[in-house]
């Protein structure tokens, strides 16, 4: 199990190095010496906040470590161990800095530490002490990391699970040794073995701590009787939504039936108990209010109050630890900040969106596939309707056409002239003889037709002119007129181009016609 963790951890650390530790803003920066606390008379209860452990899997979903730490300190804890490992203990780095801001007792960072970066990170996150696991480190590495930690005023707790580990710890000049009374393969507690190993740790050189699934007052009192300085309680506190309540029960010797350890993997998340009136844990604390001791609980220093059941019997046989939930952080996420996402739901969500995706839910990367968004890509297609909207524009275009009609409407006069131009140039021609003179104008006009168009505006008057068409017929008469008018105005033919206006003149000439009658 630890080998797997080592691999995951190494990758996790690489990514974290790129992001750097994200300490909680304005975290309390005070330092509380674990050594000083352990040196006080009586046994120090070190309560642990975690999201789960290798034996139970994840017990707590995103929980507020600071709330848990506060309730633990209020109910007898004299130091808090924060499990920040996210692979096996479902913790988060940020829990450490959150707890730092919430309580003013020594804080221990419980994680699988292999690299200097993690020591630096622990200091920034607000730890007062760090665990170094001898089973994971060679003596030289253990010594180097210990020196770096002490240089940063961090107390070093060397965690040992065997005689070999103890040897490494002593060679690395460890001054705090924690006996891990659990099988590193099955994570089952090994109470008797733990006590045997504890007895080998030299009391003169080292402050001694034990963690071994402790869950009863009797166990605590037995350790205190051996001169053990501290005890870590983790698993026993996982069951309770308010862990302080459970701690108060343990320290007051109240027998609590342990929830059966469910099969590995995720357990259903704890639900807050239905609180009736005052908070349950306070009630317990009051009940536990006996003689105050170093533990802050009802446990008299080194004194037993009542007999309690023996620890759970260790189960035999090798266990594979659930790692399915482990997803290596990808580059984009900051492991310091994020909690492992529930890959399945995410993938399911994606799968749900992709009907085609009947393949078994792919690994997390699938979650990255924007494929589910691809259909959305069709949305632009939806713009096509927009294009259709453009179609209305086309309708508008017809409107334009309509406009032309209007224009046409304007032009009809012209059109009448214009269609003459457009629709039936021939006709136009046919008509043109009628307006021969106008025609040359028109012939020249094609170029000028455009020009004419403005003229066409003038031509609007052309409507007037159009009626004049009739008049135009008259132009013959006009011509006569024109003719007559012509000698008068030889230059006129040149003006023929401008004749039309002349046409007007022609109209003007009518009176002239009268003149002839006078003649
Ligand atoms: O035996 P307990 O009461 O559950 O004590 C917690 C202990 O198992 C846990 O703190 C622990 C042991 N080794 C670790 C490594 C990383 C994080 C946490 C741990």
PDB file of N, CA, C and O in Angstrom, residues 13 48 92-93 120 125 150-151 176 187 193 262-263 302 320 324 359 372 382 391 440 460 497:
ATOM      1  N   UNK A  13       3.279  15.762  -5.536  1.00  0.00           N
ATOM      2  CA  UNK A  13       4.205  16.789  -5.053  1.00  0.00           C
ATOM      3  C   UNK A  13       4.756  17.592  -6.228  1.00  0.00           C
ATOM      4  O   UNK A  13       4.847  18.813  -6.181  1.00  0.00           O
ATOM      5  N   UNK A  48      -7.242  13.519  15.973  1.00  0.00           N
ATOM      6  CA  UNK A  48      -6.942  13.666  14.546  1.00  0.00           C
ATOM      7  C   UNK A  48      -8.191  14.003  13.736  1.00  0.00           C
ATOM      8  O   UNK A  48      -9.264  13.426  13.938  1.00  0.00           O
ATOM      9  N   UNK A  92      -7.035  17.318   3.092  1.00  0.00           N
ATOM     10  CA  UNK A  92      -6.570  18.338   2.147  1.00  0.00           C
ATOM     11  C   UNK A  92      -5.534  19.217   2.825  1.00  0.00           C
ATOM     12  O   UNK A  92      -5.634  19.471   4.035  1.00  0.00           O
ATOM     13  N   UNK A  93      -4.588  19.725   2.067  1.00  0.00           N
ATOM     14  CA  UNK A  93      -3.580  20.607   2.652  1.00  0.00           C
ATOM     15  C   UNK A  93      -4.236  21.800   3.342  1.00  0.00           C
ATOM     16  O   UNK A  93      -3.839  22.219   4.418  1.00  0.00           O
ATOM     17  N   UNK A 120       8.696  22.549   3.753  1.00  0.00           N
ATOM     18  CA  UNK A 120       8.442  23.988   3.550  1.00  0.00           C
ATOM     19  C   UNK A 120       6.938  24.254   3.590  1.00  0.00           C
ATOM     20  O   UNK A 120       6.439  25.167   4.234  1.00  0.00           O
ATOM     21  N   UNK A 125       1.719  26.202   5.792  1.00  0.00           N
ATOM     22  CA  UNK A 125       0.318  25.873   6.083  1.00  0.00           C
ATOM     23  C   UNK A 125       0.000  26.031   7.570  1.00  0.00           C
ATOM     24  O   UNK A 125      -1.148  25.988   7.982  1.00  0.00           O
ATOM     25  N   UNK A 150      13.645  20.882  11.699  1.00  0.00           N
ATOM     26  CA  UNK A 150      14.032  21.547  12.949  1.00  0.00           C
ATOM     27  C   UNK A 150      14.545  22.953  12.669  1.00  0.00           C
ATOM     28  O   UNK A 150      14.307  23.887  13.429  1.00  0.00           O
ATOM     29  N   UNK A 151      15.195  23.083  11.513  1.00  0.00           N
ATOM     30  CA  UNK A 151      15.690  24.423  11.143  1.00  0.00           C
ATOM     31  C   UNK A 151      14.530  25.390  10.947  1.00  0.00           C
ATOM     32  O   UNK A 151      14.675  26.600  11.081  1.00  0.00           O
ATOM     33  N   UNK A 176      11.279  12.689  19.129  1.00  0.00           N
ATOM     34  CA  UNK A 176       9.875  12.301  19.357  1.00  0.00           C
ATOM     35  C   UNK A 176       9.626  11.080  18.484  1.00  0.00           C
ATOM     36  O   UNK A 176       9.828  11.136  17.256  1.00  0.00           O
ATOM     37  N   UNK A 187      -3.784  -2.307   7.617  1.00  0.00           N
ATOM     38  CA  UNK A 187      -4.193  -1.150   8.424  1.00  0.00           C
ATOM     39  C   UNK A 187      -5.032  -1.565   9.635  1.00  0.00           C
ATOM     40  O   UNK A 187      -5.680  -0.783  10.295  1.00  0.00           O
ATOM     41  N   UNK A 193       1.306  -5.779  19.678  1.00  0.00           N
ATOM     42  CA  UNK A 193       2.607  -5.527  19.037  1.00  0.00           C
ATOM     43  C   UNK A 193       3.053  -4.094  19.295  1.00  0.00           C
ATOM     44  O   UNK A 193       4.223  -3.798  19.523  1.00  0.00           O
ATOM     45  N   UNK A 262     -17.380  -0.708   7.528  1.00  0.00           N
ATOM     46  CA  UNK A 262     -18.015  -1.153   6.291  1.00  0.00           C
ATOM     47  C   UNK A 262     -16.929  -1.602   5.316  1.00  0.00           C
ATOM     48  O   UNK A 262     -15.744  -1.339   5.485  1.00  0.00           O
ATOM     49  N   UNK A 263     -17.443  -2.249   4.264  1.00  0.00           N
ATOM     50  CA  UNK A 263     -16.502  -2.718   3.228  1.00  0.00           C
ATOM     51  C   UNK A 263     -15.698  -1.515   2.745  1.00  0.00           C
ATOM     52  O   UNK A 263     -16.139  -0.377   2.860  1.00  0.00           O
ATOM     53  N   UNK A 302      -3.027  10.162  34.458  1.00  0.00           N
ATOM     54  CA  UNK A 302      -2.485   8.841  34.810  1.00  0.00           C
ATOM     55  C   UNK A 302      -3.450   8.013  35.622  1.00  0.00           C
ATOM     56  O   UNK A 302      -3.140   6.922  36.053  1.00  0.00           O
ATOM     57  N   UNK A 320      -6.120  -5.362   0.055  1.00  0.00           N
ATOM     58  CA  UNK A 320      -5.753  -4.368  -0.949  1.00  0.00           C
ATOM     59  C   UNK A 320      -6.495  -3.085  -0.566  1.00  0.00           C
ATOM     60  O   UNK A 320      -7.684  -3.120  -0.269  1.00  0.00           O
ATOM     61  N   UNK A 324      -9.097   2.962  -6.090  1.00  0.00           N
ATOM     62  CA  UNK A 324      -9.849   3.353  -7.284  1.00  0.00           C
ATOM     63  C   UNK A 324     -10.192   4.829  -7.241  1.00  0.00           C
ATOM     64  O   UNK A 324     -10.259   5.504  -8.245  1.00  0.00           O
ATOM     65  N   UNK A 359     -19.559   3.482 -24.084  1.00  0.00           N
ATOM     66  CA  UNK A 359     -18.398   2.762 -23.562  1.00  0.00           C
ATOM     67  C   UNK A 359     -18.415   2.876 -22.043  1.00  0.00           C
ATOM     68  O   UNK A 359     -18.952   3.840 -21.510  1.00  0.00           O
ATOM     69  N   UNK A 372     -18.877  16.515 -24.471  1.00  0.00           N
ATOM     70  CA  UNK A 372     -20.266  16.804 -24.082  1.00  0.00           C
ATOM     71  C   UNK A 372     -20.631  18.195 -24.542  1.00  0.00           C
ATOM     72  O   UNK A 372     -21.775  18.532 -24.745  1.00  0.00           O
ATOM     73  N   UNK A 382     -26.943  26.561 -34.860  1.00  0.00           N
ATOM     74  CA  UNK A 382     -28.215  27.228 -34.582  1.00  0.00           C
ATOM     75  C   UNK A 382     -28.178  28.623 -35.163  1.00  0.00           C
ATOM     76  O   UNK A 382     -29.195  29.237 -35.433  1.00  0.00           O
ATOM     77  N   UNK A 391     -32.227  35.143 -43.875  1.00  0.00           N
ATOM     78  CA  UNK A 391     -33.224  34.941 -44.930  1.00  0.00           C
ATOM     79  C   UNK A 391     -34.268  36.048 -44.853  1.00  0.00           C
ATOM     80  O   UNK A 391     -34.546  36.715 -45.835  1.00  0.00           O
ATOM     81  N   UNK A 440     -32.598  60.393 -79.735  1.00  0.00           N
ATOM     82  CA  UNK A 440     -31.145  60.559 -79.734  1.00  0.00           C
ATOM     83  C   UNK A 440     -30.673  60.844 -78.318  1.00  0.00           C
ATOM     84  O   UNK A 440     -29.714  60.311 -77.825  1.00  0.00           O
ATOM     85  N   UNK A 460     -38.947  62.412 -62.913  1.00  0.00           N
ATOM     86  CA  UNK A 460     -40.209  62.302 -62.168  1.00  0.00           C
ATOM     87  C   UNK A 460     -41.145  63.369 -62.695  1.00  0.00           C
ATOM     88  O   UNK A 460     -42.248  63.071 -63.137  1.00  0.00           O
ATOM     89  N   UNK A 497     -30.324  67.447 -76.979  1.00  0.00           N
ATOM     90  CA  UNK A 497     -30.083  66.592 -75.805  1.00  0.00           C
ATOM     91  C   UNK A 497     -30.860  67.163 -74.654  1.00  0.00           C
ATOM     92  O   UNK A 497     -31.527  66.472 -73.929  1.00  0.00           O
TER      93      UNK A 497
END
